[in-house]
Coordinates of C-alpha atoms in Angstrom, one line a residue:
G16 CA 359.8 168.4 192.7
V17 CA 356.6 166.6 193.8
M18 CA 356.9 167.8 197.4
E19 CA 357.6 171.4 196.3
N20 CA 354.4 171.3 194.1
L21 CA 352.5 170.4 197.3
G22 CA 354.2 173.3 199.2
L23 CA 356.0 170.8 201.3
G24 CA 359.6 171.1 200.2
P25 CA 362.5 170.9 202.6
E26 CA 363.1 174.7 202.6
V27 CA 359.5 175.3 203.8
L28 CA 359.4 172.6 206.4
L29 CA 362.9 173.2 207.8
Q30 CA 361.9 176.8 208.5
E31 CA 359.0 175.4 210.6
N32 CA 361.2 172.9 212.3
P33 CA 365.0 173.3 212.1
R34 CA 365.4 169.9 213.7
L35 CA 363.6 168.1 210.9
I36 CA 365.4 165.4 209.1
Y37 CA 364.1 165.3 205.5
A38 CA 364.9 162.3 203.4
R39 CA 364.6 162.4 199.6
L40 CA 364.9 159.0 198.0
T41 CA 365.2 159.0 194.2
G42 CA 366.7 157.0 191.4
F43 CA 369.1 159.5 189.8
G44 CA 369.3 162.1 192.6
Q45 CA 368.1 165.6 193.0
K46 CA 370.4 167.1 190.4
G47 CA 372.2 165.9 187.2
K48 CA 371.4 165.1 183.6
Y49 CA 368.9 162.3 184.4
A50 CA 367.5 163.8 187.6
K51 CA 364.1 164.4 186.0
H52 CA 364.0 161.2 184.0
A53 CA 362.1 158.0 184.7
G54 CA 364.1 154.9 185.5
H55 CA 364.1 151.5 187.3
D56 CA 366.5 149.4 189.3
I57 CA 368.2 148.1 186.1
N58 CA 368.8 151.7 184.9
F59 CA 370.3 152.9 188.2
L60 CA 372.4 149.7 188.3
S61 CA 373.7 150.4 184.8
L62 CA 374.6 154.0 185.5
S63 CA 376.5 153.0 188.7
G64 CA 378.9 150.7 186.8
V65 CA 377.9 147.7 188.9
L66 CA 375.7 146.1 186.2
S67 CA 378.8 145.7 183.9
K68 CA 380.2 143.2 186.6
L69 CA 377.1 141.0 186.8
G70 CA 376.4 138.1 184.6
R71 CA 377.9 134.9 183.1
K72 CA 380.8 134.7 180.7
D73 CA 379.8 135.5 177.0
E74 CA 376.3 136.6 178.1
N75 CA 374.7 139.9 178.5
P76 CA 375.0 141.7 181.9
Y77 CA 372.3 140.4 184.2
A78 CA 370.4 142.4 186.8
P79 CA 369.6 140.4 190.0
I80 CA 365.8 141.1 190.1
N81 CA 365.5 144.7 191.6
L82 CA 367.3 144.1 194.9
L83 CA 370.5 145.9 194.5
A84 CA 369.7 149.5 193.4
D85 CA 366.1 149.8 194.7
F86 CA 366.4 148.1 198.1
A87 CA 370.1 148.0 199.0
G88 CA 371.4 151.1 197.3
G89 CA 368.2 153.0 197.8
G90 CA 366.1 152.0 200.7
V91 CA 368.8 150.7 203.0
M92 CA 371.2 153.5 202.2
C93 CA 368.4 156.1 202.8
A94 CA 367.6 154.5 206.2
M95 CA 371.3 154.5 207.0
G96 CA 371.4 158.2 206.2
I97 CA 368.4 158.9 208.4
V98 CA 370.0 157.1 211.4
T99 CA 373.3 159.0 210.8
A100 CA 371.4 162.3 210.6
L101 CA 369.5 161.4 213.8
Y102 CA 372.8 160.7 215.6
E103 CA 374.4 163.9 214.3
R104 CA 371.4 165.9 215.5
T105 CA 372.1 164.7 219.1
K106 CA 375.3 166.8 218.8
S107 CA 374.3 169.8 216.7
G108 CA 370.5 170.0 217.5
K109 CA 369.9 170.6 213.8
G110 CA 368.2 168.6 211.1
Q111 CA 369.3 168.3 207.5
V112 CA 368.2 167.1 204.0
I113 CA 369.3 163.6 202.8
D114 CA 369.7 163.2 199.1
A115 CA 369.6 159.4 198.7
S116 CA 370.2 158.5 195.1
M117 CA 369.9 154.9 194.1
V118 CA 372.8 155.3 191.5
K119 CA 375.1 156.7 194.1
G120 CA 373.9 154.4 196.8
V121 CA 374.5 151.2 194.8
A122 CA 377.8 152.5 193.5
Y123 CA 379.0 153.1 197.1
L124 CA 377.6 149.7 198.1
S125 CA 380.0 148.3 195.5
S126 CA 383.1 149.9 197.0
F127 CA 384.6 146.5 197.5
L128 CA 384.6 146.0 193.7
W129 CA 386.3 149.4 193.2
K130 CA 388.9 148.9 195.9
S131 CA 389.8 145.3 194.8
Q132 CA 389.7 145.7 191.0
H133 CA 393.5 145.6 190.7
L134 CA 393.8 142.4 192.7
E135 CA 394.5 139.1 191.0
F136 CA 391.0 137.6 191.4
W137 CA 389.4 140.4 189.3
K138 CA 391.8 140.5 186.3
R139 CA 389.9 138.4 183.9
P140 CA 386.8 139.2 181.8
R141 CA 383.3 139.1 183.5
G142 CA 382.3 135.5 184.3
E143 CA 385.9 134.2 184.6
N144 CA 386.9 135.5 188.0
L145 CA 386.7 134.1 191.6
L146 CA 383.3 135.5 192.7
D147 CA 381.4 135.9 189.4
G148 CA 381.0 132.3 188.3
G149 CA 384.4 131.6 186.9
A150 CA 385.7 129.5 189.8
P151 CA 384.5 125.9 190.0
F152 CA 384.5 126.2 193.8
Y153 CA 382.2 129.3 193.9
D154 CA 379.2 128.4 191.9
T155 CA 375.9 126.5 191.9
Y156 CA 375.4 123.0 190.6
K157 CA 372.2 121.0 189.6
T158 CA 371.3 117.9 191.5
S159 CA 369.8 114.7 190.2
D160 CA 366.2 115.8 191.3
G161 CA 366.5 119.1 189.5
K162 CA 367.4 121.2 192.5
F163 CA 370.7 123.0 193.2
M164 CA 373.6 123.2 195.6
A165 CA 375.6 126.3 196.3
V166 CA 379.4 126.0 196.7
G167 CA 381.7 128.6 198.2
A168 CA 384.8 126.6 199.1
I169 CA 387.4 129.4 198.6
E170 CA 389.9 128.7 201.4
P171 CA 392.1 125.7 200.8
Q172 CA 390.9 123.9 204.0
F173 CA 387.3 124.3 202.8
Y174 CA 388.2 123.2 199.3
E175 CA 389.8 120.1 200.6
Q176 CA 386.6 119.1 202.3
L177 CA 384.6 119.9 199.2
I178 CA 386.8 117.5 197.2
K179 CA 386.5 114.9 199.8
G180 CA 382.7 115.2 200.0
L181 CA 382.5 114.9 196.2
G182 CA 384.4 111.6 196.4
L183 CA 387.3 112.9 194.3
D184 CA 391.0 112.3 194.8
S185 CA 392.9 115.6 195.2
D186 CA 396.1 114.0 194.0
G187 CA 394.7 113.4 190.6
L188 CA 393.3 116.9 190.2
P189 CA 395.0 120.2 189.1
S190 CA 395.7 122.8 191.6
Q191 CA 392.7 124.7 193.1
W192 CA 394.2 128.0 191.7
S193 CA 395.1 126.7 188.2
F194 CA 392.9 129.2 186.3
S195 CA 393.3 127.4 183.0
D196 CA 391.8 124.3 184.5
W197 CA 388.7 126.0 185.9
P198 CA 386.4 125.3 183.0
K199 CA 387.3 121.6 183.1
M200 CA 386.9 121.4 186.8
K201 CA 383.5 123.1 186.6
K202 CA 382.3 120.4 184.2
K203 CA 383.7 117.6 186.5
F204 CA 382.0 119.1 189.6
A205 CA 378.7 119.4 187.6
S206 CA 378.8 115.8 186.5
V207 CA 379.4 114.6 190.1
F208 CA 376.7 116.8 191.7
A209 CA 374.2 115.5 189.0
Q210 CA 374.6 112.0 190.4
K211 CA 372.8 112.6 193.7
T212 CA 369.7 114.4 195.0
Q213 CA 369.9 117.6 196.9
A214 CA 368.9 115.8 200.2
E215 CA 371.7 113.3 199.6
W216 CA 374.3 116.1 199.1
C217 CA 373.0 117.7 202.3
S218 CA 373.5 114.5 204.2
I219 CA 377.2 114.6 203.0
F220 CA 378.0 118.2 203.5
D221 CA 375.8 119.5 206.4
H222 CA 378.3 118.5 209.0
T223 CA 381.4 119.8 207.3
D224 CA 383.1 123.2 206.6
A225 CA 383.0 122.6 202.8
C226 CA 380.8 125.7 202.4
V227 CA 378.2 123.6 200.5
T228 CA 374.5 124.4 201.1
P229 CA 371.2 123.7 199.4
V230 CA 369.6 126.4 197.3
L231 CA 366.3 126.6 199.1
S232 CA 363.1 127.6 197.3
F233 CA 360.5 130.0 199.0
D234 CA 358.3 126.9 199.5
G235 CA 360.9 125.1 201.6
V236 CA 363.0 127.8 203.2
A237 CA 360.9 128.2 206.4
S238 CA 360.9 124.5 207.1
H239 CA 364.7 124.0 206.8
E240 CA 366.1 122.9 210.1
H241 CA 368.5 125.8 210.6
N242 CA 365.9 128.4 209.7
K243 CA 363.3 126.8 212.0
E244 CA 365.9 126.8 214.9
R245 CA 366.7 130.5 214.3
R246 CA 363.0 131.3 213.8
S247 CA 364.0 133.2 210.7
F248 CA 360.5 133.3 209.1
I249 CA 357.0 134.0 210.4
K250 CA 353.5 133.0 209.4
N251 CA 350.6 135.5 209.5
D252 CA 346.9 134.9 210.2
Q253 CA 346.5 134.1 206.4
E254 CA 349.1 131.4 206.6
E255 CA 351.5 133.5 204.5
I256 CA 355.2 133.2 205.2
S257 CA 357.6 136.1 205.3
P258 CA 361.0 136.9 206.8
R259 CA 361.3 137.9 210.5
P260 CA 362.6 141.5 210.9
A261 CA 366.5 141.6 211.1
P262 CA 368.9 142.1 212.7
H263 CA 367.8 140.8 216.0
L264 CA 368.2 143.3 218.9
S265 CA 368.9 141.7 222.3
R266 CA 367.1 144.2 224.5
T267 CA 364.5 145.5 222.1
P268 CA 363.8 142.9 219.5
A269 CA 361.2 143.7 216.8
V270 CA 357.7 142.4 217.5
P271 CA 356.3 141.6 214.0
S272 CA 352.6 141.8 213.3
L273 CA 351.0 138.5 212.5
K274 CA 348.1 140.1 210.7
R275 CA 348.0 140.2 206.9
D276 CA 349.6 143.1 205.1
P277 CA 347.3 146.1 204.7
F278 CA 346.1 147.0 201.2
I279 CA 347.5 150.2 199.8
G280 CA 345.0 152.9 200.9
E281 CA 343.1 150.6 203.4
H282 CA 343.7 152.9 206.4
T283 CA 344.1 156.2 204.6
E284 CA 340.9 157.8 205.8
E285 CA 341.2 156.3 209.3
I286 CA 344.7 157.7 209.8
L287 CA 343.9 161.2 208.3
L288 CA 340.9 161.5 210.6
E289 CA 343.1 160.6 213.5
Y290 CA 345.5 163.5 212.6
G291 CA 342.7 166.0 212.4
F292 CA 341.7 166.1 208.7
I293 CA 338.0 166.7 208.1
K294 CA 336.0 164.6 205.7
Q295 CA 335.8 167.4 203.1
E296 CA 339.6 167.8 203.1
I297 CA 340.1 164.1 202.7
T298 CA 337.6 163.9 199.8
K299 CA 339.5 166.8 198.1
L300 CA 342.8 165.0 198.4
Y301 CA 341.3 161.9 197.0
Q302 CA 339.8 163.8 194.0
N303 CA 343.2 165.4 193.3
K304 CA 344.7 161.9 193.4
V305 CA 347.0 162.8 196.3
I306 CA 345.8 159.8 198.3
E307 CA 344.2 156.4 197.6
F308 CA 341.4 154.4 199.1
R309 CA 340.9 150.7 199.1
K310 CA 338.6 148.9 201.4
P311 CA 338.9 145.1 201.9
E312 CA 336.0 143.1 200.5
A313 CA 333.8 141.2 202.9
N314 CA 334.4 137.5 203.1
L315 CA 330.8 136.2 202.7

């Protein structure tokens, strides 16, 4: 209802321009019991059902920071809706309103979980399945220098290379898919990984298809050989590192700015003046807390 309070709801603006695509991104959606309630990623995730699937065995469900509902189920799904509406407009010539709810968005994002829940690899309690930390060959393990390796050796040919790289004899081990032996195998893998540093394990697995990779920290991710070759990260004029825009488009690749990120409100007045607002109007908007100003401090 915020935009309606400003007299800028979709009904008003679509009358002015029927081709307008009006995106509304909210947590709980435009209608429903919780529509007017406050919430955060963890709340949207819980209401979608997805949170119940996340977390270790015998522990509380665990929200992965705020990436799933806010950014994936919210921002990305909303952007996808805008692109879809833009494409549809090329045929109909009409705009439309997009109701992007983070609850519905992250629920739809989890369609794989819904469609596969009756398959064998989801039939155990949370934390005991193939992809949720139950399998010894799909987990992370601590190395002797306190770092970690990620293991995703699901297919038998990859699992075979994992066992070989760990220096174990497959003939003396239980079957990969012996679920009752998974806890024991996780302990065995953990004890082996703890005997070498992350760098030593990389030297063993880097040239194999064992699906074993280092868990890189933000401090080291940009300097990793693969990421350097792919130019996956950029450095701005303040020496701050951030991801390069993705995906890469062959003909019109993104050209990222190498300047520091602007402060919230840094260019508010400048942009409004460009669009024809006068000083008095801008001052009134600021007094009514519709806009925000923040000027960078001089470096003296």
